[in-house]
Tab-separated table of C-alpha atoms in Angstrom:
chain	number	residue	atom	x	y	z
A	1131	UNK	CA	56.813	66.552	16.714
A	1132	UNK	CA	57.487	67.945	19.907
A	1133	UNK	CA	56.507	71.665	19.581
A	1134	UNK	CA	59.058	72.551	22.833
A	1135	UNK	CA	62.165	71.482	20.912
A	1136	UNK	CA	60.459	73.097	17.410
A	1137	UNK	CA	60.349	76.619	19.187
A	1138	UNK	CA	64.343	76.142	20.466
A	1139	UNK	CA	65.332	74.790	16.870
A	1140	UNK	CA	66.932	77.072	14.710
A	1141	UNK	CA	66.344	74.899	11.603
A	1142	UNK	CA	64.570	72.156	10.166
A	1143	UNK	CA	66.016	68.944	10.299
A	1144	UNK	CA	65.418	65.452	8.933
A	1145	UNK	CA	64.107	64.218	12.045
A	1146	UNK	CA	61.482	66.749	11.632
A	1147	UNK	CA	60.068	64.863	8.399
A	1148	UNK	CA	57.658	61.867	8.957
A	1149	UNK	CA	59.267	58.881	9.689
A	1150	UNK	CA	58.884	56.983	6.400
A	1151	UNK	CA	60.629	60.097	4.639
A	1152	UNK	CA	63.426	60.013	7.215
A	1153	UNK	CA	66.838	59.178	5.207
A	1154	UNK	CA	68.478	57.922	8.417
A	1155	UNK	CA	66.178	55.005	8.945
A	1156	UNK	CA	65.624	54.388	4.988
A	1157	UNK	CA	69.081	53.911	5.014
A	1158	UNK	CA	69.408	51.704	8.152
A	1159	UNK	CA	66.559	49.549	6.959
A	1160	UNK	CA	67.823	49.256	3.308
A	1161	UNK	CA	70.950	50.427	2.499
A	1162	UNK	CA	72.565	53.827	1.443
A	1163	UNK	CA	72.054	52.641	-1.893
A	1164	UNK	CA	68.180	52.955	-1.563
A	1165	UNK	CA	68.749	56.620	-0.810
A	1166	UNK	CA	68.025	59.139	-3.826
A	1167	UNK	CA	70.595	61.887	-4.421
A	1168	UNK	CA	68.652	64.394	-2.554
A	1169	UNK	CA	68.364	61.780	0.665
A	1170	UNK	CA	71.941	61.581	0.665
A	1171	UNK	CA	72.746	65.326	0.570
A	1172	UNK	CA	70.379	66.022	3.561
A	1173	UNK	CA	72.018	63.417	5.440
A	1174	UNK	CA	75.328	65.225	5.166
A	1175	UNK	CA	73.946	68.712	5.557
A	1176	UNK	CA	71.926	67.438	8.431
A	1177	UNK	CA	69.485	70.497	8.853
A	1178	UNK	CA	67.685	73.124	6.945
A	1179	UNK	CA	66.852	76.364	7.371
A	1180	UNK	CA	64.014	78.167	9.315
A	1181	UNK	CA	61.913	77.894	6.440
A	1182	UNK	CA	62.502	74.591	4.664
A	1183	UNK	CA	63.661	71.005	5.638
A	1184	UNK	CA	67.142	69.784	4.913
A	1185	UNK	CA	65.758	67.357	2.162
A	1186	UNK	CA	64.259	70.692	0.257
A	1187	UNK	CA	67.433	72.316	0.533
A	1188	UNK	CA	69.197	69.163	-1.008
A	1189	UNK	CA	67.064	69.221	-4.012
A	1190	UNK	CA	67.912	72.990	-4.446
A	1191	UNK	CA	71.374	72.305	-4.146
A	1192	UNK	CA	71.113	69.736	-7.087
A	1193	UNK	CA	69.002	72.261	-8.959
A	1194	UNK	CA	72.042	74.403	-9.056
A	1195	UNK	CA	73.925	72.150	-10.914
A	1196	UNK	CA	71.469	71.183	-13.782
A	1197	UNK	CA	71.895	68.461	-16.074
A	1198	UNK	CA	74.849	67.810	-14.166
A	1199	UNK	CA	73.273	66.096	-10.829
A	1200	UNK	CA	74.960	65.125	-7.976
A	1201	UNK	CA	78.231	65.240	-9.937
A	1202	UNK	CA	77.660	69.066	-10.068
A	1203	UNK	CA	79.093	68.845	-6.590
A	1204	UNK	CA	82.329	68.453	-7.886
A	1205	UNK	CA	82.265	71.727	-9.893
A	1206	UNK	CA	81.158	73.568	-7.001
A	1207	UNK	CA	83.230	76.214	-5.160
A	1208	UNK	CA	82.718	78.002	-1.522
A	1209	UNK	CA	81.357	81.327	-3.144
A	1210	UNK	CA	78.670	79.768	-5.097
A	1211	UNK	CA	77.564	77.298	-2.571
A	1212	UNK	CA	77.238	79.942	0.188
A	1213	UNK	CA	75.568	82.083	-2.076
A	1214	UNK	CA	72.334	79.574	-1.917
A	1215	UNK	CA	69.885	80.603	0.855
A	1216	UNK	CA	70.401	77.858	3.524
A	1217	UNK	CA	73.965	76.977	2.768
A	1218	UNK	CA	76.783	78.562	5.163
A	1219	UNK	CA	80.313	78.195	5.363
A	1220	UNK	CA	80.381	74.783	7.551
A	1221	UNK	CA	77.394	73.201	5.065
A	1222	UNK	CA	79.682	74.578	2.147
A	1223	UNK	CA	82.982	72.972	3.449
A	1224	UNK	CA	81.004	69.643	4.039
A	1225	UNK	CA	79.842	69.491	0.680
A	1226	UNK	CA	83.269	70.366	-0.908
A	1227	UNK	CA	84.760	67.714	1.516
A	1228	UNK	CA	82.368	65.185	0.006
A	1229	UNK	CA	82.891	65.827	-3.477
A	1230	UNK	CA	87.008	65.689	-2.909
A	1231	UNK	CA	86.267	62.166	-1.079
A	1232	UNK	CA	84.286	60.804	-3.964
A	1233	UNK	CA	87.335	61.803	-6.364
A	1234	UNK	CA	90.008	60.417	-4.177
A	1235	UNK	CA	88.033	57.169	-4.108
A	1236	UNK	CA	87.714	56.774	-7.832
A	1237	UNK	CA	91.222	57.418	-8.209
A	1238	UNK	CA	92.285	55.335	-5.360
A	1239	UNK	CA	90.383	52.201	-6.797
A	1240	UNK	CA	91.943	52.826	-10.289
A	1241	UNK	CA	95.445	53.380	-8.762
A	1242	UNK	CA	96.129	49.483	-8.261
A	1243	UNK	CA	95.731	48.238	-11.852
A	1244	UNK	CA	96.777	51.833	-13.466
A	1245	UNK	CA	99.651	50.622	-16.492
A	1246	UNK	CA	101.076	53.804	-17.656
A	1247	UNK	CA	101.639	52.094	-21.229
A	1248	UNK	CA	97.660	52.089	-21.784
A	1249	UNK	CA	96.404	55.176	-22.629
A	1250	UNK	CA	92.433	54.286	-21.103
A	1251	UNK	CA	94.489	53.262	-17.702
A	1252	UNK	CA	95.773	56.731	-17.867
A	1253	UNK	CA	92.982	58.535	-18.672
A	1254	UNK	CA	90.742	56.788	-16.071
A	1255	UNK	CA	93.211	57.153	-13.310
A	1256	UNK	CA	93.123	60.927	-13.903
A	1257	UNK	CA	89.641	61.008	-15.358
A	1258	UNK	CA	88.034	62.407	-11.768
A	1259	UNK	CA	90.627	64.795	-11.135
A	1260	UNK	CA	90.501	66.711	-14.632
A	1261	UNK	CA	86.730	66.217	-15.827
A	1262	UNK	CA	85.253	68.572	-13.716
A	1263	UNK	CA	87.695	71.197	-13.687
A	1264	UNK	CA	85.898	74.411	-14.950
A	1265	UNK	CA	89.877	75.722	-16.615
A	1266	UNK	CA	91.616	73.964	-18.542
A	1267	UNK	CA	94.819	72.541	-16.926
A	1268	UNK	CA	98.311	70.932	-17.999
A	1269	UNK	CA	100.040	67.818	-15.991
A	1270	UNK	CA	102.680	66.360	-16.680
A	1271	UNK	CA	103.208	62.805	-15.444
A	1272	UNK	CA	106.802	61.595	-15.354
A	1273	UNK	CA	107.948	57.766	-15.653
A	1274	UNK	CA	110.845	55.773	-14.918
A	1275	UNK	CA	112.544	53.098	-17.309
A	1276	UNK	CA	110.251	50.056	-16.578
A	1277	UNK	CA	106.670	53.141	-17.051
A	1278	UNK	CA	106.464	53.388	-13.453
A	1279	UNK	CA	105.087	56.552	-12.125
A	1280	UNK	CA	107.818	58.944	-10.466
A	1281	UNK	CA	105.708	61.675	-9.556
A	1282	UNK	CA	102.986	64.113	-11.510
A	1283	UNK	CA	102.950	68.151	-11.709
A	1284	UNK	CA	100.595	70.744	-12.590
A	1285	UNK	CA	102.492	72.407	-15.185
A	1286	UNK	CA	99.680	75.097	-16.245
A	1287	UNK	CA	96.334	76.413	-15.406
A	1288	UNK	CA	94.853	78.421	-18.412
A	1289	UNK	CA	91.346	79.778	-19.009
A	1290	UNK	CA	88.224	77.867	-19.836
A	1291	UNK	CA	89.409	77.263	-23.311
A	1292	UNK	CA	93.145	77.703	-23.412
A	1293	UNK	CA	96.078	75.601	-21.531
A	1294	UNK	CA	99.497	76.006	-23.066
A	1295	UNK	CA	102.681	74.613	-21.958
A	1296	UNK	CA	106.331	75.804	-22.911
A	1297	UNK	CA	108.522	72.421	-23.695
A	1298	UNK	CA	111.533	74.155	-21.591
A	1299	UNK	CA	109.382	74.073	-18.408
A	1300	UNK	CA	108.428	70.529	-18.689
A	1301	UNK	CA	111.530	69.406	-19.445
A	1302	UNK	CA	113.408	71.057	-16.368
A	1303	UNK	CA	110.523	69.228	-14.384
A	1304	UNK	CA	111.261	66.142	-16.276
A	1305	UNK	CA	115.057	66.045	-15.492
A	1306	UNK	CA	114.343	67.172	-11.786
A	1307	UNK	CA	112.346	64.049	-11.589
A	1308	UNK	CA	114.668	61.838	-13.473
A	1309	UNK	CA	112.200	60.918	-15.643
A	1310	UNK	CA	113.077	58.471	-18.688
A	1311	UNK	CA	109.660	59.130	-20.054
A	1312	UNK	CA	106.247	61.019	-19.578
A	1313	UNK	CA	102.789	61.568	-20.305
A	1314	UNK	CA	101.049	64.730	-21.091
A	1315	UNK	CA	97.335	65.497	-20.016
A	1316	UNK	CA	94.884	68.176	-20.136
A	1317	UNK	CA	91.263	68.585	-19.769
A	1318	UNK	CA	88.574	70.286	-22.256
A	1319	UNK	CA	86.024	71.804	-19.804
A	1320	UNK	CA	83.582	71.730	-22.659
A	1321	UNK	CA	83.572	67.808	-22.199
A	1322	UNK	CA	84.753	67.245	-25.834
A	1323	UNK	CA	88.303	66.057	-25.930
A	1324	UNK	CA	88.751	66.350	-29.497
A	1325	UNK	CA	92.486	68.025	-29.826
A	1326	UNK	CA	92.329	71.382	-31.408
A	1327	UNK	CA	95.266	72.577	-33.723
A	1328	UNK	CA	96.831	74.154	-30.999
A	1329	UNK	CA	96.777	71.120	-28.681
A	1330	UNK	CA	98.679	69.157	-31.800
A	1331	UNK	CA	101.030	71.781	-32.535
A	1332	UNK	CA	102.263	72.000	-28.869
A	1333	UNK	CA	102.375	68.352	-28.674
A	1334	UNK	CA	104.924	68.217	-31.953
A	1335	UNK	CA	106.978	70.514	-30.323
A	1336	UNK	CA	107.240	68.983	-26.963
A	1337	UNK	CA	108.152	65.690	-28.523
A	1338	UNK	CA	110.630	67.402	-30.865
A	1339	UNK	CA	112.175	68.573	-27.732
A	1340	UNK	CA	111.986	65.500	-26.051
A	1341	UNK	CA	114.174	63.919	-28.494
A	1342	UNK	CA	116.990	66.455	-27.946
A	1343	UNK	CA	117.476	65.482	-24.318
A	1344	UNK	CA	116.697	61.652	-24.450
A	1345	UNK	CA	113.249	61.808	-22.887
A	1346	UNK	CA	110.528	60.108	-24.511
A	1347	UNK	CA	106.877	61.687	-24.711
A	1348	UNK	CA	104.815	58.264	-24.528
A	1349	UNK	CA	101.887	60.098	-25.056
A	1350	UNK	CA	99.360	63.218	-24.906
A	1351	UNK	CA	95.829	62.491	-23.351
A	1352	UNK	CA	92.894	65.091	-23.593
A	1353	UNK	CA	90.306	64.307	-21.253
A	1354	UNK	CA	86.683	65.274	-21.644
A	1355	UNK	CA	83.664	64.634	-20.071
A	1356	UNK	CA	84.266	60.937	-18.929
A	1357	UNK	CA	85.762	60.235	-22.626
A	1358	UNK	CA	89.220	61.035	-23.751
A	1359	UNK	CA	91.735	61.449	-26.692
A	1360	UNK	CA	95.161	59.764	-26.919
A	1361	UNK	CA	97.168	61.364	-29.340
A	1362	UNK	CA	99.410	58.604	-29.446
A	1363	UNK	CA	96.770	56.198	-30.607
A	1364	UNK	CA	95.243	59.321	-33.041
A	1365	UNK	CA	98.857	58.951	-34.351
A	1366	UNK	CA	100.094	62.654	-33.767
A	1367	UNK	CA	103.159	61.039	-31.599
């Protein structure tokens, strides 16, 4: 390593590592799939601090997420990331953008094949948007007569374990959208998609309200961590 350049450098970069450990070279020679999670992050953040290499900083970032691994990036926010020594505003934004790109790629890949008449297809389409949320969120998906997507709307953002919705608010949005049918989704931050009694009660109330205005409630899907429960399949609707 060039000592003069090191003295003028503010932080360790991946180039300061031995050549065999440099993720750029490893990626170029073998492909990105051969990089570890830490090496991928090191490429993104590029530099560490005066005290550590970027790869070491990458390991500390992953340690923040405990058992979630690199998927923990989808749970990260600005305050949490910048609270880690070596992560400033720019690095935090880079990491948050990488997480958002990953979620959009997953959703985009599912888009052309999504069938809104299939609970699994709908659940997988919205899974990456909702599985990482720290608080419960209710989403309404409005569909036309052929079960094609018109639009979707976030109806309510709740607490860690509570997300309630009023049929009136949802029906107003449905009528504005010109929906013939709709699907409700909400997430359980615990990762367990089993509907609560409150979930079931709210779904029954909404279904009854929908019948009065001629809109079909096709399903209410609870999103867990990679899993889901369809209330239509469970016999609630």
